[in-house]
Short mmCIF file of C-alpha atoms (C1' of nucleotides) in Angstrom, two decimals:
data_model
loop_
_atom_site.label_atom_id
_atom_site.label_comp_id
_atom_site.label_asym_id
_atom_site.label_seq_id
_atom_site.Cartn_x
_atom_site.Cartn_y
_atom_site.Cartn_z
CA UNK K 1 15.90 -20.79 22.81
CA UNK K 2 12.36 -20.66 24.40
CA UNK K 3 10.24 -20.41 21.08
CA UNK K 4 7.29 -22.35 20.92
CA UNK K 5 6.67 -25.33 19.62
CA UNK K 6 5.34 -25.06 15.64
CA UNK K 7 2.16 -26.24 15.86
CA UNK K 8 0.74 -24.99 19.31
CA UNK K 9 -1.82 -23.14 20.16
CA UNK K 10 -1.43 -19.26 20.38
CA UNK K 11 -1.87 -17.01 23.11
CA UNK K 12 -2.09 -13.20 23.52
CA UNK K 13 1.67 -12.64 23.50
CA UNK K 14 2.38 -15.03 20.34
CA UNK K 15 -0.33 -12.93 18.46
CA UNK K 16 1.05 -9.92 19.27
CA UNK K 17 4.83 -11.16 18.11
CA UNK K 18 3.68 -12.27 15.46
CA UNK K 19 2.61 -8.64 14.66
CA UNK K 20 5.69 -7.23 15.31
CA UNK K 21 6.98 -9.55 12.69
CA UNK K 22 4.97 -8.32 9.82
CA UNK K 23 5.31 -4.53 10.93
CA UNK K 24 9.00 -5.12 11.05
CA UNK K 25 8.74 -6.99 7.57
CA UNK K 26 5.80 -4.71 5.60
CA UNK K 27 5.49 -1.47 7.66
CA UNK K 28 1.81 -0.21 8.83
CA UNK K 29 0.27 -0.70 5.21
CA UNK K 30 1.14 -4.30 5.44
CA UNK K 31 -0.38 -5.27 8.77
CA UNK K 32 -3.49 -6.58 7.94
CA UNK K 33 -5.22 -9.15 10.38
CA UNK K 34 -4.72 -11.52 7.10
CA UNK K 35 -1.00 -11.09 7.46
CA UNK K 36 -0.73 -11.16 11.11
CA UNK K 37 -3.09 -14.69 10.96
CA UNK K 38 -0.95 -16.25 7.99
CA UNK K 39 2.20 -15.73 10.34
CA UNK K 40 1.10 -17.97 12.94
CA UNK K 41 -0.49 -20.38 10.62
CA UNK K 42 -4.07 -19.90 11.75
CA UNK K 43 -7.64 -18.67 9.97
CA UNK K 44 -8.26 -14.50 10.59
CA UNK K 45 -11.38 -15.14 12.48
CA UNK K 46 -8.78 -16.82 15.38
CA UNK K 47 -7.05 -13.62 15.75
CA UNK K 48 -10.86 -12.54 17.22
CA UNK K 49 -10.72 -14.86 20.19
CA UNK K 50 -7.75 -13.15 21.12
CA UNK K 51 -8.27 -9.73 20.45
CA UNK K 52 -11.84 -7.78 20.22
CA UNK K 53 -10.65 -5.89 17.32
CA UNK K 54 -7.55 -4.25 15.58
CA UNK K 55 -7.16 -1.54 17.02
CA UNK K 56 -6.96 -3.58 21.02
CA UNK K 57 -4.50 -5.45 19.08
CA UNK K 58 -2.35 -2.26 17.89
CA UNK K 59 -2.60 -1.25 21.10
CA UNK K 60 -0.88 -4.01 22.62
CA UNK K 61 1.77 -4.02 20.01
CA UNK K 62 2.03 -0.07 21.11
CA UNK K 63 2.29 -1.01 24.76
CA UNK K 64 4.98 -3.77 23.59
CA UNK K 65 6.97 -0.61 21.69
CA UNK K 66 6.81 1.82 24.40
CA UNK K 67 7.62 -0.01 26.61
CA UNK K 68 7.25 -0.79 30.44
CA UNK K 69 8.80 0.53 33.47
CA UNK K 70 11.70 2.59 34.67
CA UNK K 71 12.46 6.25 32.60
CA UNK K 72 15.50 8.22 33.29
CA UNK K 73 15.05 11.08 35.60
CA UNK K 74 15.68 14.15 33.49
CA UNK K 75 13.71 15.33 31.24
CA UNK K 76 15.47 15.65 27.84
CA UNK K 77 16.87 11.53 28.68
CA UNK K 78 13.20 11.04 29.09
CA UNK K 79 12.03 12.38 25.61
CA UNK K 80 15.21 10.87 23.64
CA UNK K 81 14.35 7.17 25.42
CA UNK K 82 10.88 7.80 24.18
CA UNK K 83 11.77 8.66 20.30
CA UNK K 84 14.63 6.09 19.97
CA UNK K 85 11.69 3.43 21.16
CA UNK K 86 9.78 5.12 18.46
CA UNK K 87 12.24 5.05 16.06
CA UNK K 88 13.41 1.10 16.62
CA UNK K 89 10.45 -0.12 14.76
CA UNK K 90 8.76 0.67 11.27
CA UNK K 91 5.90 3.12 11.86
CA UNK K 92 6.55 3.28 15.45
CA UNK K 93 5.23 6.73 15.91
CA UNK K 94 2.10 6.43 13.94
CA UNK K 95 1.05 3.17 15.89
CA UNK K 96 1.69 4.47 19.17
CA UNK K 97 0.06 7.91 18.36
CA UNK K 98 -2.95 6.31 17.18
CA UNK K 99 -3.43 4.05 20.25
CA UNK K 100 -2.60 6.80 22.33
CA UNK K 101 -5.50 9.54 20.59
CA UNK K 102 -8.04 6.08 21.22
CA UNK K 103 -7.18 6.34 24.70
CA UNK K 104 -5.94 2.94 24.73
CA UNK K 105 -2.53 3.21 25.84
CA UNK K 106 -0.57 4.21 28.87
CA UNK K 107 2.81 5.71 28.48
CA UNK K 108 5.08 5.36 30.61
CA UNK K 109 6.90 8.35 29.43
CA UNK K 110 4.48 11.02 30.56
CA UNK K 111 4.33 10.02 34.54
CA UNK K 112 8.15 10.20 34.22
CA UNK K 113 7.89 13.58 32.38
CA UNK K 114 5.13 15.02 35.39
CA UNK K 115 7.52 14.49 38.14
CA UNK K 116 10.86 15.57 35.89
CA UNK K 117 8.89 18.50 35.58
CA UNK K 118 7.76 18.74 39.05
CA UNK K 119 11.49 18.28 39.95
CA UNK K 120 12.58 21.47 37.78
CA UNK K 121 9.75 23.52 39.84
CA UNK K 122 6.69 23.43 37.95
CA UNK K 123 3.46 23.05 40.07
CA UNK K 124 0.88 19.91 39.47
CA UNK K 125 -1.18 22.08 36.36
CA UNK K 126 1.80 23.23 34.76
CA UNK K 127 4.10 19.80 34.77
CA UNK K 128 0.82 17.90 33.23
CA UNK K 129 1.04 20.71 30.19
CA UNK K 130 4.76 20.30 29.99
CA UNK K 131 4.33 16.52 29.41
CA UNK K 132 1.58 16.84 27.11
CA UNK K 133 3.40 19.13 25.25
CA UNK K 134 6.52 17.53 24.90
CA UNK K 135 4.90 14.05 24.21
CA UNK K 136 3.17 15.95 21.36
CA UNK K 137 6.56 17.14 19.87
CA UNK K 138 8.36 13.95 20.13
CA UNK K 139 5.57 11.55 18.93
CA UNK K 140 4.61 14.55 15.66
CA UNK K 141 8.55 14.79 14.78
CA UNK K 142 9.18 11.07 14.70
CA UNK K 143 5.88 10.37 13.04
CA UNK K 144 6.88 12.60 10.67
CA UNK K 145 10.14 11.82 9.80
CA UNK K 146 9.12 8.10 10.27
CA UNK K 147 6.65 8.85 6.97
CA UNK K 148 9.30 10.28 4.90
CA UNK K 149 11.63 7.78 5.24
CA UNK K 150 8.96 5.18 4.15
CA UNK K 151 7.90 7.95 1.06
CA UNK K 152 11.91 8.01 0.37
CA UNK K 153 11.87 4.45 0.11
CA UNK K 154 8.41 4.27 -2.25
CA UNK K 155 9.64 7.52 -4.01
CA UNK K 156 6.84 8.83 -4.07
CA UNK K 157 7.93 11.79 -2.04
CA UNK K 158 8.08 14.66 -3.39
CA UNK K 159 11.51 16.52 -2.54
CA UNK K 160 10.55 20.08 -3.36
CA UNK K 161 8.27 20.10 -0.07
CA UNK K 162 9.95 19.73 3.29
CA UNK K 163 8.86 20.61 6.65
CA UNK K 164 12.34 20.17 8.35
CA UNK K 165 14.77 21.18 5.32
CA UNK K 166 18.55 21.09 4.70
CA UNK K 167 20.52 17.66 4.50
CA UNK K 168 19.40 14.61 5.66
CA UNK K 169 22.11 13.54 8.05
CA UNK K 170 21.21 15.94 10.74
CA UNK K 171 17.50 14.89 11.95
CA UNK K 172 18.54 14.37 15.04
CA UNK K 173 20.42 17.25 15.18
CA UNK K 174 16.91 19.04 14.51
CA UNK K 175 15.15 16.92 16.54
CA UNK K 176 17.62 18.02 19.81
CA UNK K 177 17.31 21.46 18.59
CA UNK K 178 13.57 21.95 18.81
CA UNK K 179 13.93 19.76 22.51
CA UNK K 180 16.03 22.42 23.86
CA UNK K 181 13.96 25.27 22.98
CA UNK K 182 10.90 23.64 24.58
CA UNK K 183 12.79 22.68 27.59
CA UNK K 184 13.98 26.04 27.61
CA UNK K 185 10.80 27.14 27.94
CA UNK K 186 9.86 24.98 30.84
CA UNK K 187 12.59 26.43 32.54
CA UNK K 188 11.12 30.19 31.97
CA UNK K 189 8.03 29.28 33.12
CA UNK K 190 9.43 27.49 35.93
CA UNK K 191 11.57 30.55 36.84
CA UNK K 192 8.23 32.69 36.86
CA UNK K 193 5.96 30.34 38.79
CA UNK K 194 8.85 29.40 41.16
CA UNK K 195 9.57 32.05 43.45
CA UNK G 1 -26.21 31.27 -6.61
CA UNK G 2 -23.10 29.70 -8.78
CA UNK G 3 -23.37 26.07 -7.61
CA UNK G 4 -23.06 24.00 -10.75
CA UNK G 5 -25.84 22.62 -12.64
CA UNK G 6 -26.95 19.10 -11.05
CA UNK G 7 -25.88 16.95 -14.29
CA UNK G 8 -22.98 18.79 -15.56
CA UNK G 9 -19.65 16.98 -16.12
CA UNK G 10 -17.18 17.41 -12.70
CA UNK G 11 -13.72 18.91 -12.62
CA UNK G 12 -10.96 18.95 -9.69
CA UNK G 13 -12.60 21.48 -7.88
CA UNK G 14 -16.02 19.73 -7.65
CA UNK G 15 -14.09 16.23 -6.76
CA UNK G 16 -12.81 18.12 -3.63
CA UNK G 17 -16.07 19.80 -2.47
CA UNK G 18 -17.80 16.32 -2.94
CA UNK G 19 -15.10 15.24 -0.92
CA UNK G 20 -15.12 17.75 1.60
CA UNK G 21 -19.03 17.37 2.27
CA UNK G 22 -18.46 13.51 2.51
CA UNK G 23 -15.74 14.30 5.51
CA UNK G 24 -18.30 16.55 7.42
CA UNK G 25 -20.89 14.10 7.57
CA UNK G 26 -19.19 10.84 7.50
CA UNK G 27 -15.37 11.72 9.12
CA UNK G 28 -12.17 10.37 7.78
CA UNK G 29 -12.98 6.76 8.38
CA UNK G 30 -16.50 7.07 5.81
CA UNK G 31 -13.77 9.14 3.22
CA UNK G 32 -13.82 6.54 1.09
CA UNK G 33 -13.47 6.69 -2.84
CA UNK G 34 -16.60 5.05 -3.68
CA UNK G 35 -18.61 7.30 -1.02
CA UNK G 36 -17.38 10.43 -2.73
CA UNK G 37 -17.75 9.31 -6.29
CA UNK G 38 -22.00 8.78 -5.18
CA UNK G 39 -21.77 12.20 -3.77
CA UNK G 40 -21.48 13.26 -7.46
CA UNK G 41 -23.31 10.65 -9.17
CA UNK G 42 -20.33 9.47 -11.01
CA UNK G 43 -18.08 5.94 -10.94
CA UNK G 44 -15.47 5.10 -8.78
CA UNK G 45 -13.33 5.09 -11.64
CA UNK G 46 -14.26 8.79 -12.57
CA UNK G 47 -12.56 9.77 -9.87
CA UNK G 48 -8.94 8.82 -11.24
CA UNK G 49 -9.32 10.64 -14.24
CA UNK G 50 -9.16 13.84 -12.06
CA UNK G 51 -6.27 12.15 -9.40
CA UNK G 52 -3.79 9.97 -9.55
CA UNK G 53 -4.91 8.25 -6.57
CA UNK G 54 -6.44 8.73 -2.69
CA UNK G 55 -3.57 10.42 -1.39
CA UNK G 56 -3.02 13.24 -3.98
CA UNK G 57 -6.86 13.63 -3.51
CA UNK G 58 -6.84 13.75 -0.11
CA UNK G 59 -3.57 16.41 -0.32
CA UNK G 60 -6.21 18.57 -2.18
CA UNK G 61 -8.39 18.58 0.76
CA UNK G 62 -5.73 19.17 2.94
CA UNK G 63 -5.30 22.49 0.52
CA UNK G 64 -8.57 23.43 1.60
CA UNK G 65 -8.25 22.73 4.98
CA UNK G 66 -5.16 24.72 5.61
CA UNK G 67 -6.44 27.70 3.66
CA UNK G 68 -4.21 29.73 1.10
CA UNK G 69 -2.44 32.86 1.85
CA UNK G 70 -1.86 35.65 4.62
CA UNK G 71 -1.42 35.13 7.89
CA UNK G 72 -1.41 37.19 10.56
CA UNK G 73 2.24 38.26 11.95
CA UNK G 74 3.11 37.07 15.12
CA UNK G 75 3.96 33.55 16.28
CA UNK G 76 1.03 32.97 19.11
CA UNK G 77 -1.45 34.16 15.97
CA UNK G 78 -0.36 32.18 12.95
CA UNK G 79 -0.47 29.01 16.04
CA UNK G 80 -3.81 29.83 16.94
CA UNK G 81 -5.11 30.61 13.53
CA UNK G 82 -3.65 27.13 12.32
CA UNK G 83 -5.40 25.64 14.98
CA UNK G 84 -8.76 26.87 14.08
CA UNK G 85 -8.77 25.71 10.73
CA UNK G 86 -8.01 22.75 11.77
CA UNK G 87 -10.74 22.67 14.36
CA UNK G 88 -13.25 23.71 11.95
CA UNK G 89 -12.89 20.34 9.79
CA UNK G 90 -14.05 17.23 11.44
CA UNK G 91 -10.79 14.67 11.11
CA UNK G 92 -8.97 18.14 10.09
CA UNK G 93 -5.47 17.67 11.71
CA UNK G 94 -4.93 13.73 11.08
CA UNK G 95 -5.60 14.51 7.22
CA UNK G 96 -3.20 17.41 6.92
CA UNK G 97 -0.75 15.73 9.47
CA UNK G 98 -0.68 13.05 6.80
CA UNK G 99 -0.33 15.39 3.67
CA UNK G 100 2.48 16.96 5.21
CA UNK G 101 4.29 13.96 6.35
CA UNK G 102 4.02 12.56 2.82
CA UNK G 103 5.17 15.98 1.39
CA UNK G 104 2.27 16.61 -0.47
CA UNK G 105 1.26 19.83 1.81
CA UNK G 106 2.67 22.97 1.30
CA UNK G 107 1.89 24.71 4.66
CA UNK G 108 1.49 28.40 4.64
CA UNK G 109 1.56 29.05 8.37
CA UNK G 110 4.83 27.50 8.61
CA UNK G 111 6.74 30.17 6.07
CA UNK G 112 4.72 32.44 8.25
CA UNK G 113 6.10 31.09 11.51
CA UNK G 114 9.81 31.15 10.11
CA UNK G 115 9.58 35.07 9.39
CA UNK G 116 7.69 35.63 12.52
CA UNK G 117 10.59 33.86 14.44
CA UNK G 118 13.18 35.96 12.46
CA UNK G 119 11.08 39.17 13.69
CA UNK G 120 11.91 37.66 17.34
CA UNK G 121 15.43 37.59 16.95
CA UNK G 122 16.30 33.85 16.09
CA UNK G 123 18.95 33.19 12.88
CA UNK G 124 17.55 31.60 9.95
CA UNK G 125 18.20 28.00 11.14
CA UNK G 126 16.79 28.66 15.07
CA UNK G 127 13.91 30.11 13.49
CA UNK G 128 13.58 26.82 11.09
CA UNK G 129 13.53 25.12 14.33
CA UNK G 130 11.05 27.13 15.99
CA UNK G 131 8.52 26.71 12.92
CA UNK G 132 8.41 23.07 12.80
CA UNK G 133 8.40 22.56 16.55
CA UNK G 134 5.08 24.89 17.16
CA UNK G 135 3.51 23.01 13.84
CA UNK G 136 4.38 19.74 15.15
CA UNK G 137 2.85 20.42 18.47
CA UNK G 138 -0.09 22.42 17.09
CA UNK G 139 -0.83 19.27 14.88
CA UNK G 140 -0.25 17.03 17.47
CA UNK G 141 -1.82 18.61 20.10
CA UNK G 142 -5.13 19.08 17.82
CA UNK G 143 -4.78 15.64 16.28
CA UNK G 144 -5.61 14.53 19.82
CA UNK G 145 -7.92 16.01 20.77
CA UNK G 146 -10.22 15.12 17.69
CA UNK G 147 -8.90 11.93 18.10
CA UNK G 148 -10.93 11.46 21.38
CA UNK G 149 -13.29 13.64 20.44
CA UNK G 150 -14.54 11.30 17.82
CA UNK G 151 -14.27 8.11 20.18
CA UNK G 152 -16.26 9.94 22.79
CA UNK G 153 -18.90 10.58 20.41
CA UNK G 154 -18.78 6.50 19.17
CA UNK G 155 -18.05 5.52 22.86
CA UNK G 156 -15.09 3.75 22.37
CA UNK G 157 -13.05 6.00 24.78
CA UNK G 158 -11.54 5.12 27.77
CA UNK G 159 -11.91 7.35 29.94
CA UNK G 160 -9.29 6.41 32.74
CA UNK G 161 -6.59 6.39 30.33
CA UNK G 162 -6.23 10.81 29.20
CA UNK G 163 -2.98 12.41 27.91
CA UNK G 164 -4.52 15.59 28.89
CA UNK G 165 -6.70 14.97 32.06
CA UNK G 166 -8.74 17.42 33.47
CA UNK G 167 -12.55 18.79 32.76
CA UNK G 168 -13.48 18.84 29.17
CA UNK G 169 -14.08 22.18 29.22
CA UNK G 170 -10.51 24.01 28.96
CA UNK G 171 -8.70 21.93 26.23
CA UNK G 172 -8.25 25.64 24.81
CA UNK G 173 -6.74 26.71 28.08
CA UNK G 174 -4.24 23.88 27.99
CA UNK G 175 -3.28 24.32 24.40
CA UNK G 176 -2.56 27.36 25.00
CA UNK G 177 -0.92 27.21 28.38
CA UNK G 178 1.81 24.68 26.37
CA UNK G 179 1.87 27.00 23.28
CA UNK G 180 3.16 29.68 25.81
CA UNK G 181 5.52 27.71 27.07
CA UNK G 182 7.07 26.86 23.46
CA UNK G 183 7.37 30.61 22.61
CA UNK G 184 9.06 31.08 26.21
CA UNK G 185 11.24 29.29 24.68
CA UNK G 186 11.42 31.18 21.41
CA UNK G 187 12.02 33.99 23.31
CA UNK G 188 15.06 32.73 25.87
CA UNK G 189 16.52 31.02 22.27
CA UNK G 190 16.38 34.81 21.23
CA UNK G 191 17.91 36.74 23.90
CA UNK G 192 20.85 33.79 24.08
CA UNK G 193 21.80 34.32 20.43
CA UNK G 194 20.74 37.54 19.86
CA UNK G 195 23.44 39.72 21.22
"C1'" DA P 1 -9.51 -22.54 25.68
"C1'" DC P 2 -8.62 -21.98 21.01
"C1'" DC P 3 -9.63 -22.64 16.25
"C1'" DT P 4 -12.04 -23.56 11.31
"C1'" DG P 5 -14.87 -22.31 7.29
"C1'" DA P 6 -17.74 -19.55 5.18
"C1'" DA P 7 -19.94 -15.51 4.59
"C1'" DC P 8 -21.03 -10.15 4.60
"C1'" DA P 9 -20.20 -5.70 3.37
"C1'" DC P 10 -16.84 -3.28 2.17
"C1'" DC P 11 -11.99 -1.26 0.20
"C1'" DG P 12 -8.29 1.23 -3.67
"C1'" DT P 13 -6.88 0.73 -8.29
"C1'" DT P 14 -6.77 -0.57 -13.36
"C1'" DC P 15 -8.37 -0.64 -17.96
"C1'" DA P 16 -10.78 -1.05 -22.19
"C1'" DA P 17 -14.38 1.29 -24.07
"C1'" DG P 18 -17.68 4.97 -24.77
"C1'" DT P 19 -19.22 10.23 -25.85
"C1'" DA O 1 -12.21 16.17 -21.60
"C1'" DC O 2 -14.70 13.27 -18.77
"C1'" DC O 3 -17.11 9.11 -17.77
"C1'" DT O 4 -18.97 3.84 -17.64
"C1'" DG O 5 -18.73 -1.08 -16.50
"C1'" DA O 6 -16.45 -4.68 -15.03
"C1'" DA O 7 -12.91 -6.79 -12.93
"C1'" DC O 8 -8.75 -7.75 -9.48
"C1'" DA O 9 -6.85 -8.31 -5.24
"C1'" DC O 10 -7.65 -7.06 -1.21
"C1'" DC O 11 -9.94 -5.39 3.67
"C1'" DG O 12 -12.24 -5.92 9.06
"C1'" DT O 13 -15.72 -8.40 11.36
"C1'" DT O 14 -19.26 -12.05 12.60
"C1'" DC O 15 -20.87 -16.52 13.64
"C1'" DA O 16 -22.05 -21.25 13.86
"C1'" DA O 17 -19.53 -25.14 14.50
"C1'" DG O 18 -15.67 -28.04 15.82
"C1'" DT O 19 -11.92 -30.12 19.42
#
DNA sequence: ACCTGAACACCGTTCAAGT
DNA sequence: ACCTGAACACCGTTCAAGT
């Protein structure tokens, strides 16, 4: 394929691959600018002509797990593209959420969201607070359930305590079922401001 | 008053207020063993005689945070009460979003939120539902905003890139403009199952 | 344009030993 | 029951210097 060469020099988009490699490998815990330089064969202090610090470079690996470009029209495709993103790489909540509360990412999820929103009847004020709020649900419940899974796998979770209960086939039956009720919402308040 | 004699031996409870007065001046990033264990005069090491490790530590603190006990009854209450406490702790939602995720955090407002959903007509697992989606977006939401609040204060914000755009000045008036819309929601969950 | 080598000021955790 | 002292294996970041 189009892989680079083994010993050339790096640019921003090698660094970044090379962190997805370790997250996907070791999780958040595990990405350490160490790590990330020892994966392209280089001394930490290069990662720094790249990158200003670790966060810009979590950032980019956000931006690179969000995603670019085209969302589905409707809402509720909008916030299930956004959490299977999330879900299709270790910790992908937590990253993305972090970069996100810096200020250093744009998603492309919450323009799409505005003008789903729009579309259902909100006005401009009350679309931007359906996004946000939505965004907020899908990004806490996979960060969430992202965690447990990793506690599962360290056992150091501790069973007796569980935010979302009963079995453990039927997150995403959960996850749908708190969606609904929120877009349900949006629809009452569209219904109200609408006419 | 009752504070404790300045070289007395520490238990649990004095770990956690060290730790707590640590967070206020210092945030979540200056939490660090070492600078609570000078709080009290004491070794690093001291510190594990009293917890396991950071995390259950940091779970305890979380306790605090959350507060212990009664509630008030209705859903828009227990969400805005939650919210306070959460304001009133610099860092205060990231630390008890990270509790719970571990399931170290028992959270009072949520049992509260489940009965106070019942009272609204929802079956035991809509009003499951209902509870985790207005914590999750309560957390979220809050987590946010402290997020930024922080990098405002260290200037690291950028402040073309905003989840919740707008003038600074009603971030209360948004929360609660998408809390509504979640218990609209509640409410049209209600009136579809309830009869 | 991209990287090395070395240093600075930190981390969480463990453990034998003390009182 | 609670703490010391010392060590281990790490961190992120900076900076002069190299090619």
């Amino acid at each position: 394929m189009s892989a680079a060469p083994a010993s050339a020099r790096n640019d921003k988009t090698d660094v970044v691959a090379a962190a997805m490699r370790v997250l996907a490998d070791s999780g958040l815990p595990g990405l350490s600018m160490r790590r990330i330089a020892d994966e392209i064969d280089v001394q930490v202090s290069a990662l720094y002509w790249h990158f200003p610090n670790k966060q810009a470079l979590l950032a980019a690996v956000s931006a690179q797990i969000v995603g670019a470009g085209s969302a589905p029209p409707e809402v509720d495709a909008i916030a299930q593209a956004l959490r299977d993103r999330l879900l299709a790489h270790r910790d992908g909540a937590e990253i993305v959420s972090s970069s996100l509360a810096l200020g250093l990412l744009e998603l492309p999820a919450r323009a799409a969201l505005v003008s789903a929103a729009r579309d259902m009847g909100l006005d401009a004020a009350a679309a931007d607070v359906a996004a946000d709020t939505i965004v907020h649900y899908v990004i806490g419940y996979t960060f969430h359930e992202q965690q447990r899974l990793h506690a599962a796998v360290v056992g150091a979770a501790d069973a007796s305590v569980d935010l979302v209960p009963e079995g453990l086939d039927d997150r995403a039956g959960d996850f749908d079922a708190g969606l609904a009720m929120i877009i349900a919402g949006v629809r009452a308040t569209a219904s109200v401001s609408g006419r």
